[in-house]
XYZ file of C-alpha atoms in Angstrom:
189
model
C 14.799 -37.257 -0.259
C 11.380 -37.540 -2.623
C 9.274 -34.417 -2.643
C 5.791 -34.966 -2.090
C 2.790 -34.664 -4.675
C 0.405 -31.610 -4.978
C -2.040 -32.826 -2.895
C -0.043 -34.457 -0.251
C 1.568 -31.249 0.460
C -1.924 -29.556 0.930
C -3.673 -32.842 3.095
C -0.219 -32.057 5.609
C -0.946 -28.892 5.575
C -4.411 -29.606 6.723
C -6.999 -29.522 4.164
C -8.916 -32.048 3.836
C -8.460 -33.902 -0.115
C -10.861 -35.315 -2.504
C -13.588 -38.704 -1.680
C -13.685 -36.751 2.211
C -18.064 -36.586 2.381
C -17.533 -33.426 4.020
C -17.102 -31.030 0.196
C -19.047 -32.536 -1.709
C -22.029 -31.317 1.095
C -23.775 -28.346 1.996
C -22.415 -26.410 4.491
C -24.592 -25.289 7.101
C -25.607 -21.793 7.334
C -24.347 -19.222 10.177
C -27.313 -18.102 12.550
C -25.595 -13.874 12.653
C -25.372 -12.668 15.198
C -26.199 -14.828 16.851
C -22.670 -17.236 16.287
C -20.426 -14.642 15.908
C -17.908 -16.718 17.870
C -17.957 -19.068 16.019
C -18.412 -17.771 13.038
C -14.705 -16.214 14.206
C -13.311 -19.030 15.488
C -13.624 -20.888 11.916
C -12.462 -17.472 9.642
C -9.295 -16.883 12.014
C -8.720 -21.440 11.718
C -9.417 -20.014 7.163
C -6.820 -17.285 7.746
C -4.147 -19.469 9.406
C -5.165 -22.269 6.735
C -4.625 -19.142 3.335
C -1.136 -18.139 5.752
C 0.766 -22.377 5.527
C -0.385 -22.598 1.975
C 1.487 -19.186 1.288
C 4.286 -20.187 2.500
C 4.688 -23.551 -0.038
C 3.372 -22.250 -2.820
C 2.696 -18.799 -5.233
C -0.816 -18.068 -5.913
C -0.597 -15.730 -8.710
C -4.392 -15.582 -9.121
C -5.382 -15.313 -5.874
C -6.382 -17.661 -3.095
C -9.488 -19.084 -1.219
C -10.358 -21.242 1.420
C -13.702 -22.067 2.657
C -14.561 -23.877 5.515
C -14.942 -27.221 4.135
C -11.937 -27.660 3.214
C -11.037 -27.326 6.424
C -13.486 -29.991 8.828
C -16.129 -27.569 9.164
C -18.983 -28.022 7.572
C -20.413 -24.161 8.181
C -20.922 -20.886 4.690
C -17.167 -19.412 6.441
C -14.700 -19.467 2.943
C -12.404 -16.559 2.838
C -10.065 -15.222 -0.524
C -7.721 -13.007 -1.101
C -8.023 -11.399 -3.478
C -4.060 -10.945 -5.994
C -1.715 -8.223 -5.006
C -2.347 -6.292 -1.748
C -6.230 -6.035 -2.355
C -7.833 -6.826 0.805
C -8.894 -9.888 1.812
C -11.986 -10.980 1.093
C -14.616 -13.089 4.043
C -17.729 -14.297 2.784
C -20.306 -15.660 5.458
C -23.870 -17.570 4.762
C -22.915 -16.209 0.631
C -25.169 -16.705 -2.401
C -24.603 -15.293 -6.192
C -28.893 -13.307 -6.463
C -26.805 -12.515 -10.206
C -24.503 -13.488 -12.466
C -23.877 -12.417 -16.131
C -24.639 -14.211 -19.615
C -21.080 -13.639 -20.627
C -18.398 -16.301 -19.876
C -14.808 -17.729 -20.633
C -13.013 -20.561 -19.633
C -9.980 -20.301 -17.313
C -8.131 -23.186 -15.950
C -8.619 -23.322 -11.845
C -6.639 -25.283 -9.019
C -8.459 -26.376 -6.119
C -6.097 -26.795 -3.311
C -8.911 -30.301 -2.588
C -7.279 -32.079 -5.232
C -3.809 -30.123 -6.407
C -2.547 -32.218 -8.481
C -4.440 -31.666 -11.173
C -6.293 -28.274 -12.486
C -9.535 -28.034 -14.832
C -11.066 -25.497 -17.649
C -13.345 -24.384 -15.435
C -16.661 -21.982 -17.447
C -17.933 -18.995 -14.690
C -19.566 -15.874 -15.743
C -16.958 -12.669 -15.623
C -19.730 -10.628 -13.133
C -21.114 -12.703 -10.442
C -23.455 -10.511 -7.066
C -23.384 -11.801 -4.546
C -25.166 -11.380 -0.449
C -23.558 -12.278 2.742
C -24.289 -12.087 6.001
C -21.669 -9.230 8.238
C -21.489 -10.350 12.564
C -24.173 -8.604 12.865
C -26.273 -10.624 10.824
C -26.743 -7.425 8.510
C -27.083 -8.295 4.670
C -24.055 -7.318 2.704
C -24.372 -6.847 -1.202
C -20.953 -7.222 -3.662
C -20.693 -7.332 -7.303
C -17.368 -9.016 -8.599
C -16.039 -8.918 -11.510
C -13.420 -11.672 -13.946
C -10.561 -13.247 -11.986
C -11.939 -11.925 -8.524
C -15.771 -13.038 -9.680
C -14.383 -16.775 -10.401
C -12.061 -17.090 -7.125
C -15.690 -15.558 -4.754
C -18.675 -18.626 -6.902
C -14.917 -21.355 -6.489
C -15.345 -20.909 -3.022
C -19.460 -20.352 -2.711
C -19.098 -24.028 -5.317
C -17.579 -25.306 -2.501
C -20.126 -24.027 -0.192
C -22.867 -25.459 -1.892
C -21.145 -29.568 -1.944
C -19.075 -28.986 -5.409
C -16.288 -29.434 -6.919
C -15.017 -27.476 -9.722
C -15.362 -30.245 -11.986
C -19.627 -30.173 -11.995
C -18.620 -26.379 -13.363
C -16.072 -28.003 -16.987
C -17.715 -28.602 -19.720
C -18.728 -32.495 -20.764
C -15.641 -34.598 -22.159
C -13.373 -31.817 -20.468
C -10.744 -33.387 -18.193
C -8.557 -32.396 -15.801
C -4.526 -32.079 -16.494
C -1.898 -33.054 -14.643
C -0.293 -30.145 -12.247
C 2.115 -30.799 -14.402
C 1.168 -29.841 -18.272
C -0.040 -26.701 -16.430
C 1.991 -24.147 -17.867
C -0.178 -21.166 -16.431
C 1.314 -21.634 -12.386
C 2.107 -17.818 -10.844
C 0.650 -16.694 -13.848
C -2.996 -13.809 -13.377
C -5.887 -14.454 -15.774
C -5.764 -13.324 -18.668
C -9.288 -11.241 -20.140
C -9.554 -9.596 -23.564
C -8.255 -5.539 -22.882
C -7.105 -5.932 -19.547
């Protein structure tokens, strides 16, 4: 049996792959609470996709997936932090503040899983999301979790991590990436 390439494996699990228009188009916001049922349906589909994906690949750094990655152009994403932390559901998320302090770490993306890219991101972000009853919720995320959340919000804005990479820096093949199974490293932690 021939092993499938990582991106083919993700495609087989229902993840939309690089080159599909939905990945480069801003997703449409939910009107909450009017579209509560739609938000719950999409969230359930994202959790089901994460379950399938988690069975075939370890995610020591955490795992996120946005609705456009499963073919739904709405502003819903789910992030599972590393460890036993509860999943974070993002409905209509937007970044309202970001720290000037940033770092570069390698990121992968389920929509082009054959490569990893060195992506600069702020070490701290503040987000606003909408809950199912239509209320605005503000949250602050730092370091690895800020990176995961920012990556998923980018998907909802129609951006892939390659747009954030420094000029002249290209993604590397996954075979050259040596950090699978390890958490991101931050100074002092």
